[in-house]
PDB file of C-alpha atoms in Angstrom:
ATOM      1  CA  UNK G   1     102.902 115.428 101.948  1.00  0.00           C
ATOM      2  CA  UNK G   2     103.618 116.557  98.346  1.00  0.00           C
ATOM      3  CA  UNK G   3     100.312 115.170  97.064  1.00  0.00           C
ATOM      4  CA  UNK G   4     100.441 117.119  94.167  1.00  0.00           C
ATOM      5  CA  UNK G   5     103.103 114.828  92.931  1.00  0.00           C
ATOM      6  CA  UNK G   6     101.290 111.482  93.501  1.00  0.00           C
ATOM      7  CA  UNK G   7      99.410 109.367  91.234  1.00  0.00           C
ATOM      8  CA  UNK G   8      96.817 106.867  92.726  1.00  0.00           C
ATOM      9  CA  UNK G   9      96.115 104.172  90.352  1.00  0.00           C
ATOM     10  CA  UNK G  10      93.370 101.877  91.779  1.00  0.00           C
ATOM     11  CA  UNK G  11      91.301  98.975  90.023  1.00  0.00           C
ATOM     12  CA  UNK G  12      90.421  95.479  90.574  1.00  0.00           C
ATOM     13  CA  UNK G  13      92.376  92.212  90.310  1.00  0.00           C
ATOM     14  CA  UNK G  14      94.243  91.590  86.905  1.00  0.00           C
ATOM     15  CA  UNK G  15      93.387  95.084  85.309  1.00  0.00           C
ATOM     16  CA  UNK G  16      97.068  95.587  84.733  1.00  0.00           C
ATOM     17  CA  UNK G  17      97.668  98.277  87.395  1.00  0.00           C
ATOM     18  CA  UNK G  18     101.160  97.407  88.005  1.00  0.00           C
ATOM     19  CA  UNK G  19     102.130  97.280  84.233  1.00  0.00           C
ATOM     20  CA  UNK G  20     100.808 100.282  83.689  1.00  0.00           C
ATOM     21  CA  UNK G  21     102.054 101.995  86.814  1.00  0.00           C
ATOM     22  CA  UNK G  22     105.571 100.943  85.866  1.00  0.00           C
ATOM     23  CA  UNK G  23     105.535 102.327  82.620  1.00  0.00           C
ATOM     24  CA  UNK G  24     103.828 105.703  83.694  1.00  0.00           C
ATOM     25  CA  UNK G  25     107.049 105.834  86.080  1.00  0.00           C
ATOM     26  CA  UNK G  26     109.330 105.366  83.138  1.00  0.00           C
ATOM     27  CA  UNK G  27     107.529 107.902  81.333  1.00  0.00           C
ATOM     28  CA  UNK G  28     107.582 110.560  83.829  1.00  0.00           C
ATOM     29  CA  UNK G  29     110.856 109.628  85.705  1.00  0.00           C
ATOM     30  CA  UNK G  30     108.747 108.842  88.759  1.00  0.00           C
ATOM     31  CA  UNK G  31     108.989 106.065  91.356  1.00  0.00           C
ATOM     32  CA  UNK G  32     106.492 103.263  91.268  1.00  0.00           C
ATOM     33  CA  UNK G  33     104.927 101.511  94.351  1.00  0.00           C
ATOM     34  CA  UNK G  34     103.406  98.272  93.884  1.00  0.00           C
ATOM     35  CA  UNK G  35     101.252  98.484  97.283  1.00  0.00           C
ATOM     36  CA  UNK G  36      99.840  94.945  96.197  1.00  0.00           C
ATOM     37  CA  UNK G  37     103.291  93.365  96.454  1.00  0.00           C
ATOM     38  CA  UNK G  38     103.423  94.436  99.994  1.00  0.00           C
ATOM     39  CA  UNK G  39     100.133  92.863 101.070  1.00  0.00           C
ATOM     40  CA  UNK G  40     101.336  89.597  99.098  1.00  0.00           C
ATOM     41  CA  UNK G  41     104.667  89.693 101.118  1.00  0.00           C
ATOM     42  CA  UNK G  42     102.586  89.743 104.286  1.00  0.00           C
ATOM     43  CA  UNK G  43     100.382  86.751 102.923  1.00  0.00           C
ATOM     44  CA  UNK G  44     103.476  84.751 101.895  1.00  0.00           C
ATOM     45  CA  UNK G  45     105.062  85.325 105.360  1.00  0.00           C
ATOM     46  CA  UNK G  46     101.920  84.430 106.930  1.00  0.00           C
ATOM     47  CA  UNK G  47     101.454  81.238 104.970  1.00  0.00           C
ATOM     48  CA  UNK G  48     105.211  80.317 105.683  1.00  0.00           C
ATOM     49  CA  UNK G  49     104.569  80.542 109.329  1.00  0.00           C
ATOM     50  CA  UNK G  50     101.717  78.280 109.432  1.00  0.00           C
ATOM     51  CA  UNK G  51      98.884  80.745 108.676  1.00  0.00           C
ATOM     52  CA  UNK G  52      97.349  81.367 112.054  1.00  0.00           C
ATOM     53  CA  UNK G  53      94.517  83.769 111.671  1.00  0.00           C
ATOM     54  CA  UNK G  54      95.071  85.435 115.019  1.00  0.00           C
ATOM     55  CA  UNK G  55      98.683  86.562 113.997  1.00  0.00           C
ATOM     56  CA  UNK G  56      96.758  88.909 111.453  1.00  0.00           C
ATOM     57  CA  UNK G  57      95.419  90.900 114.400  1.00  0.00           C
ATOM     58  CA  UNK G  58      98.735  90.995 116.021  1.00  0.00           C
ATOM     59  CA  UNK G  59     100.747  94.067 115.611  1.00  0.00           C
ATOM     60  CA  UNK G  60     103.491  92.578 117.410  1.00  0.00           C
ATOM     61  CA  UNK G  61     103.961  89.708 115.028  1.00  0.00           C
ATOM     62  CA  UNK G  62     103.322  92.071 111.995  1.00  0.00           C
ATOM     63  CA  UNK G  63     105.972  94.412 113.144  1.00  0.00           C
ATOM     64  CA  UNK G  64     108.416  91.632 113.503  1.00  0.00           C
ATOM     65  CA  UNK G  65     108.365  91.309 109.496  1.00  0.00           C
ATOM     66  CA  UNK G  66     110.409  93.792 107.642  1.00  0.00           C
ATOM     67  CA  UNK G  67     108.831  94.384 104.154  1.00  0.00           C
ATOM     68  CA  UNK G  68     109.994  96.718 101.429  1.00  0.00           C
ATOM     69  CA  UNK G  69     109.570  97.424  97.870  1.00  0.00           C
ATOM     70  CA  UNK G  70     112.358  98.983  95.782  1.00  0.00           C
ATOM     71  CA  UNK G  71     113.034  99.071  92.069  1.00  0.00           C
ATOM     72  CA  UNK G  72     110.509  96.439  91.191  1.00  0.00           C
ATOM     73  CA  UNK G  73     111.637  93.892  94.000  1.00  0.00           C
ATOM     74  CA  UNK G  74     109.758  92.885  97.169  1.00  0.00           C
ATOM     75  CA  UNK G  75     111.894  92.296 100.097  1.00  0.00           C
ATOM     76  CA  UNK G  76     110.854  90.064 103.211  1.00  0.00           C
ATOM     77  CA  UNK G  77     113.211  90.234 106.056  1.00  0.00           C
ATOM     78  CA  UNK G  78     116.008  90.524 103.807  1.00  0.00           C
ATOM     79  CA  UNK G  79     114.722  87.925 101.288  1.00  0.00           C
ATOM     80  CA  UNK G  80     113.741  88.791  97.448  1.00  0.00           C
ATOM     81  CA  UNK G  81     110.217  87.344  97.336  1.00  0.00           C
ATOM     82  CA  UNK G  82     109.190  88.941  94.187  1.00  0.00           C
ATOM     83  CA  UNK G  83     108.399  85.314  92.586  1.00  0.00           C
ATOM     84  CA  UNK G  84     107.247  83.517  95.665  1.00  0.00           C
ATOM     85  CA  UNK G  85     104.481  86.233  96.399  1.00  0.00           C
ATOM     86  CA  UNK G  86     102.957  85.562  92.850  1.00  0.00           C
ATOM     87  CA  UNK G  87     101.923  81.807  93.812  1.00  0.00           C
ATOM     88  CA  UNK G  88      98.357  80.668  93.402  1.00  0.00           C
ATOM     89  CA  UNK G  89      98.313  80.176  97.308  1.00  0.00           C
ATOM     90  CA  UNK G  90      99.202  83.701  98.027  1.00  0.00           C
ATOM     91  CA  UNK G  91      96.770  84.906  95.203  1.00  0.00           C
ATOM     92  CA  UNK G  92      93.960  83.042  97.146  1.00  0.00           C
ATOM     93  CA  UNK G  93      94.683  84.453 100.525  1.00  0.00           C
ATOM     94  CA  UNK G  94      95.941  87.852 100.069  1.00  0.00           C
ATOM     95  CA  UNK G  95      92.241  89.536 100.235  1.00  0.00           C
ATOM     96  CA  UNK G  96      91.376  87.588 103.246  1.00  0.00           C
ATOM     97  CA  UNK G  97      94.939  88.754 104.800  1.00  0.00           C
ATOM     98  CA  UNK G  98      94.397  92.261 103.402  1.00  0.00           C
ATOM     99  CA  UNK G  99      91.122  92.548 105.177  1.00  0.00           C
ATOM    100  CA  UNK G 100      92.459  92.760 108.712  1.00  0.00           C
ATOM    101  CA  UNK G 101      92.756  96.228 110.168  1.00  0.00           C
ATOM    102  CA  UNK G 102      95.999  95.703 111.870  1.00  0.00           C
ATOM    103  CA  UNK G 103      97.645  94.532 108.513  1.00  0.00           C
ATOM    104  CA  UNK G 104      96.046  97.658 106.678  1.00  0.00           C
ATOM    105  CA  UNK G 105      97.178  99.941 109.349  1.00  0.00           C
ATOM    106  CA  UNK G 106     100.632  99.045 109.139  1.00  0.00           C
ATOM    107  CA  UNK G 107     100.932  98.886 105.458  1.00  0.00           C
ATOM    108  CA  UNK G 108      98.953 102.088 104.904  1.00  0.00           C
ATOM    109  CA  UNK G 109     101.578 103.769 107.138  1.00  0.00           C
ATOM    110  CA  UNK G 110     104.435 102.526 105.059  1.00  0.00           C
ATOM    111  CA  UNK G 111     102.821 103.683 101.873  1.00  0.00           C
ATOM    112  CA  UNK G 112     101.935 107.133 103.133  1.00  0.00           C
ATOM    113  CA  UNK G 113     105.450 107.504 104.191  1.00  0.00           C
ATOM    114  CA  UNK G 114     106.903 106.851 100.809  1.00  0.00           C
ATOM    115  CA  UNK G 115     104.285 108.826  99.065  1.00  0.00           C
ATOM    116  CA  UNK G 116     105.210 111.888 101.084  1.00  0.00           C
ATOM    117  CA  UNK G 117     108.368 111.837  99.186  1.00  0.00           C
ATOM    118  CA  UNK G 118     106.465 112.960  96.255  1.00  0.00           C
ATOM    119  CA  UNK G 119     106.989 112.028  92.490  1.00  0.00           C
ATOM    120  CA  UNK G 120     105.405 108.520  93.079  1.00  0.00           C
ATOM    121  CA  UNK G 121     102.908 106.232  91.454  1.00  0.00           C
ATOM    122  CA  UNK G 122     101.169 104.029  93.852  1.00  0.00           C
ATOM    123  CA  UNK G 123      99.036 101.175  92.413  1.00  0.00           C
ATOM    124  CA  UNK G 124      96.387  99.222  94.703  1.00  0.00           C
ATOM    125  CA  UNK G 125      92.806  98.948  95.646  1.00  0.00           C
ATOM    126  CA  UNK G 126      92.395 101.960  98.084  1.00  0.00           C
ATOM    127  CA  UNK G 127      95.115 104.406  97.238  1.00  0.00           C
ATOM    128  CA  UNK G 128      92.668 107.143  95.976  1.00  0.00           C
ATOM    129  CA  UNK G 129      90.206 106.501  98.847  1.00  0.00           C
ATOM    130  CA  UNK G 130      92.372 105.838 101.882  1.00  0.00           C
ATOM    131  CA  UNK G 131      96.113 105.916 101.233  1.00  0.00           C
ATOM    132  CA  UNK G 132      96.534 109.233  99.458  1.00  0.00           C
ATOM    133  CA  UNK G 133      92.664 110.631  99.097  1.00  0.00           C
ATOM    134  CA  UNK G 134      94.215 114.126  97.919  1.00  0.00           C
ATOM    135  CA  UNK G 135      96.643 112.734  95.203  1.00  0.00           C
ATOM    136  CA  UNK G 136      97.285 114.918  92.200  1.00  0.00           C
ATOM    137  CA  UNK G 137      95.651 112.552  90.078  1.00  0.00           C
ATOM    138  CA  UNK G 138      93.257 109.525  90.999  1.00  0.00           C
ATOM    139  CA  UNK G 139      92.798 106.747  88.086  1.00  0.00           C
ATOM    140  CA  UNK G 140      90.625 103.951  88.599  1.00  0.00           C
ATOM    141  CA  UNK G 141      90.955 101.450  85.744  1.00  0.00           C
ATOM    142  CA  UNK G 142      88.042  98.936  84.955  1.00  0.00           C
ATOM    143  CA  UNK G 143      88.016  95.930  82.877  1.00  0.00           C
ATOM    144  CA  UNK G 144      85.445  92.904  82.579  1.00  0.00           C
ATOM    145  CA  UNK G 145      86.018  89.756  84.348  1.00  0.00           C
ATOM    146  CA  UNK G 146      86.489  88.214  80.985  1.00  0.00           C
ATOM    147  CA  UNK G 147      89.178  90.246  79.781  1.00  0.00           C
ATOM    148  CA  UNK G 148      90.996  90.410  83.161  1.00  0.00           C
ATOM    149  CA  UNK G 149      90.984  86.521  83.281  1.00  0.00           C
ATOM    150  CA  UNK G 150      92.261  86.274  79.871  1.00  0.00           C
ATOM    151  CA  UNK G 151      95.119  88.856  80.536  1.00  0.00           C
ATOM    152  CA  UNK G 152      96.159  86.724  83.728  1.00  0.00           C
ATOM    153  CA  UNK G 153      95.820  83.659  82.070  1.00  0.00           C
ATOM    154  CA  UNK G 154      98.131  84.810  79.419  1.00  0.00           C
ATOM    155  CA  UNK G 155     100.548  86.288  81.933  1.00  0.00           C
ATOM    156  CA  UNK G 156     100.859  82.932  83.475  1.00  0.00           C
ATOM    157  CA  UNK G 157     101.759  81.166  80.122  1.00  0.00           C
ATOM    158  CA  UNK G 158      98.488  80.060  79.061  1.00  0.00           C
ATOM    159  CA  UNK G 159      97.735  76.194  79.176  1.00  0.00           C
ATOM    160  CA  UNK G 160     101.477  75.642  79.879  1.00  0.00           C
ATOM    161  CA  UNK G 161     100.963  76.347  83.757  1.00  0.00           C
ATOM    162  CA  UNK G 162      97.825  73.652  83.938  1.00  0.00           C
ATOM    163  CA  UNK G 163      95.212  76.309  84.746  1.00  0.00           C
ATOM    164  CA  UNK G 164      92.227  76.545  82.640  1.00  0.00           C
ATOM    165  CA  UNK G 165      90.907  80.072  81.499  1.00  0.00           C
ATOM    166  CA  UNK G 166      87.690  79.014  83.494  1.00  0.00           C
ATOM    167  CA  UNK G 167      89.434  78.438  86.703  1.00  0.00           C
ATOM    168  CA  UNK G 168      91.312  81.831  86.475  1.00  0.00           C
ATOM    169  CA  UNK G 169      87.910  83.397  85.610  1.00  0.00           C
ATOM    170  CA  UNK G 170      86.340  82.129  88.716  1.00  0.00           C
ATOM    171  CA  UNK G 171      89.115  83.184  90.844  1.00  0.00           C
ATOM    172  CA  UNK G 172      89.052  86.572  89.229  1.00  0.00           C
ATOM    173  CA  UNK G 173      85.172  86.750  90.128  1.00  0.00           C
ATOM    174  CA  UNK G 174      85.823  85.623  93.623  1.00  0.00           C
ATOM    175  CA  UNK G 175      88.638  88.009  94.379  1.00  0.00           C
ATOM    176  CA  UNK G 176      86.217  90.878  93.097  1.00  0.00           C
ATOM    177  CA  UNK G 177      83.490  89.785  95.438  1.00  0.00           C
ATOM    178  CA  UNK G 178      85.789  89.615  98.432  1.00  0.00           C
ATOM    179  CA  UNK G 179      87.398  93.047  97.845  1.00  0.00           C
ATOM    180  CA  UNK G 180      84.147  94.747  97.087  1.00  0.00           C
ATOM    181  CA  UNK G 181      82.251  93.655  99.965  1.00  0.00           C
ATOM    182  CA  UNK G 182      84.811  93.689 102.786  1.00  0.00           C
ATOM    183  CA  UNK G 183      83.975  95.946 105.720  1.00  0.00           C
ATOM    184  CA  UNK G 184      87.523  97.683 105.877  1.00  0.00           C
ATOM    185  CA  UNK G 185      88.506  99.766 102.704  1.00  0.00           C
ATOM    186  CA  UNK G 186      86.615  97.948 100.098  1.00  0.00           C
ATOM    187  CA  UNK G 187      87.144  98.216  96.486  1.00  0.00           C
ATOM    188  CA  UNK G 188      85.529 101.367  94.958  1.00  0.00           C
ATOM    189  CA  UNK G 189      86.700 104.404  92.935  1.00  0.00           C
ATOM    190  CA  UNK G 190      87.027 107.779  94.888  1.00  0.00           C
ATOM    191  CA  UNK G 191      84.414 110.146  94.076  1.00  0.00           C
ATOM    192  CA  UNK G 192      86.558 112.473  92.125  1.00  0.00           C
ATOM    193  CA  UNK G 193      88.727 109.273  90.398  1.00  0.00           C
ATOM    194  CA  UNK G 194      89.006 109.323  86.693  1.00  0.00           C
ATOM    195  CA  UNK G 195      87.285 106.364  85.491  1.00  0.00           C
ATOM    196  CA  UNK G 196      89.309 104.567  82.577  1.00  0.00           C
ATOM    197  CA  UNK G 197      87.681 101.562  80.870  1.00  0.00           C
ATOM    198  CA  UNK G 198      90.669  99.338  79.538  1.00  0.00           C
ATOM    199  CA  UNK G 199      88.680  96.673  77.750  1.00  0.00           C
ATOM    200  CA  UNK G 200      89.246  97.976  74.289  1.00  0.00           C
ATOM    201  CA  UNK G 201      92.725  99.448  74.898  1.00  0.00           C
ATOM    202  CA  UNK G 202      96.165  97.964  74.380  1.00  0.00           C
ATOM    203  CA  UNK G 203      98.895  98.584  77.022  1.00  0.00           C
ATOM    204  CA  UNK G 204     100.506 101.397  74.911  1.00  0.00           C
ATOM    205  CA  UNK G 205      96.764 102.954  74.388  1.00  0.00           C
ATOM    206  CA  UNK G 206      96.250 103.111  78.388  1.00  0.00           C
ATOM    207  CA  UNK G 207      99.367 104.621  79.019  1.00  0.00           C
ATOM    208  CA  UNK G 208      98.974 107.298  76.525  1.00  0.00           C
ATOM    209  CA  UNK G 209      95.295 108.150  77.691  1.00  0.00           C
ATOM    210  CA  UNK G 210      96.695 108.525  81.250  1.00  0.00           C
ATOM    211  CA  UNK G 211      99.707 110.649  80.022  1.00  0.00           C
ATOM    212  CA  UNK G 212      97.410 112.849  78.232  1.00  0.00           C
ATOM    213  CA  UNK G 213      95.458 113.360  81.405  1.00  0.00           C
ATOM    214  CA  UNK G 214      98.672 114.170  83.343  1.00  0.00           C
ATOM    215  CA  UNK G 215      99.732 116.672  80.989  1.00  0.00           C
ATOM    216  CA  UNK G 216      96.171 118.330  80.918  1.00  0.00           C
ATOM    217  CA  UNK G 217      96.150 118.646  84.519  1.00  0.00           C
ATOM    218  CA  UNK G 218      99.787 119.991  84.689  1.00  0.00           C
ATOM    219  CA  UNK G 219      98.878 122.631  82.202  1.00  0.00           C
ATOM    220  CA  UNK G 220      95.769 123.543  84.153  1.00  0.00           C
ATOM    221  CA  UNK G 221      97.661 123.934  87.357  1.00  0.00           C
ATOM    222  CA  UNK G 222     101.664 124.570  86.529  1.00  0.00           C
ATOM    223  CA  UNK G 223     102.508 124.442  90.279  1.00  0.00           C
ATOM    224  CA  UNK G 224     101.831 120.697  90.296  1.00  0.00           C
ATOM    225  CA  UNK G 225     104.698 119.946  88.415  1.00  0.00           C
ATOM    226  CA  UNK G 226     107.183 121.700  91.060  1.00  0.00           C
TER     227      UNK G 226
END
């Protein structure tokens, strides 16, 4: 695996990982993989099929699902589910689904195969700790629950979507608890991750800060650019 050409971008729900990863991919000319979209696609399929918890422990059922992510589009069995996987139902259940070993095993294998191609930016919750632990750069993005709730609320269109800021804040806090306390691949920064507090920063400032760190590391180790 050409891990020297992989950037791992981890952090909690609503911190802006995918937005930043897309911008970084544009700046570097690399490919972005939103790993959370893969877990959401599995969750969407599970809910559509009837949400039997036992299916999540059955490799046969999981292997019947063809999940892919290309050019910002999430495909499930040949269908574009990019919008469907952002529903509130999926958001509420994805942490539960992703806590199952069979689910993580299947999707981790897909993510590693893609990362092996190099020049990849992967964002998720366990990229630097589990998926690509020897990535060229591991960034762990932080932001307060209040800030992340506000970002998500604005992303959803504010009051126009009928969801209060308070309800979104509660959902974000609950997702944090689930992600941080699950037994399998809990949310935490890698021991050598670069911690970036995004609370006081704009999107442009976050991108600029990470790009500065990328260039610093490339200058320190020129072979990483190849």
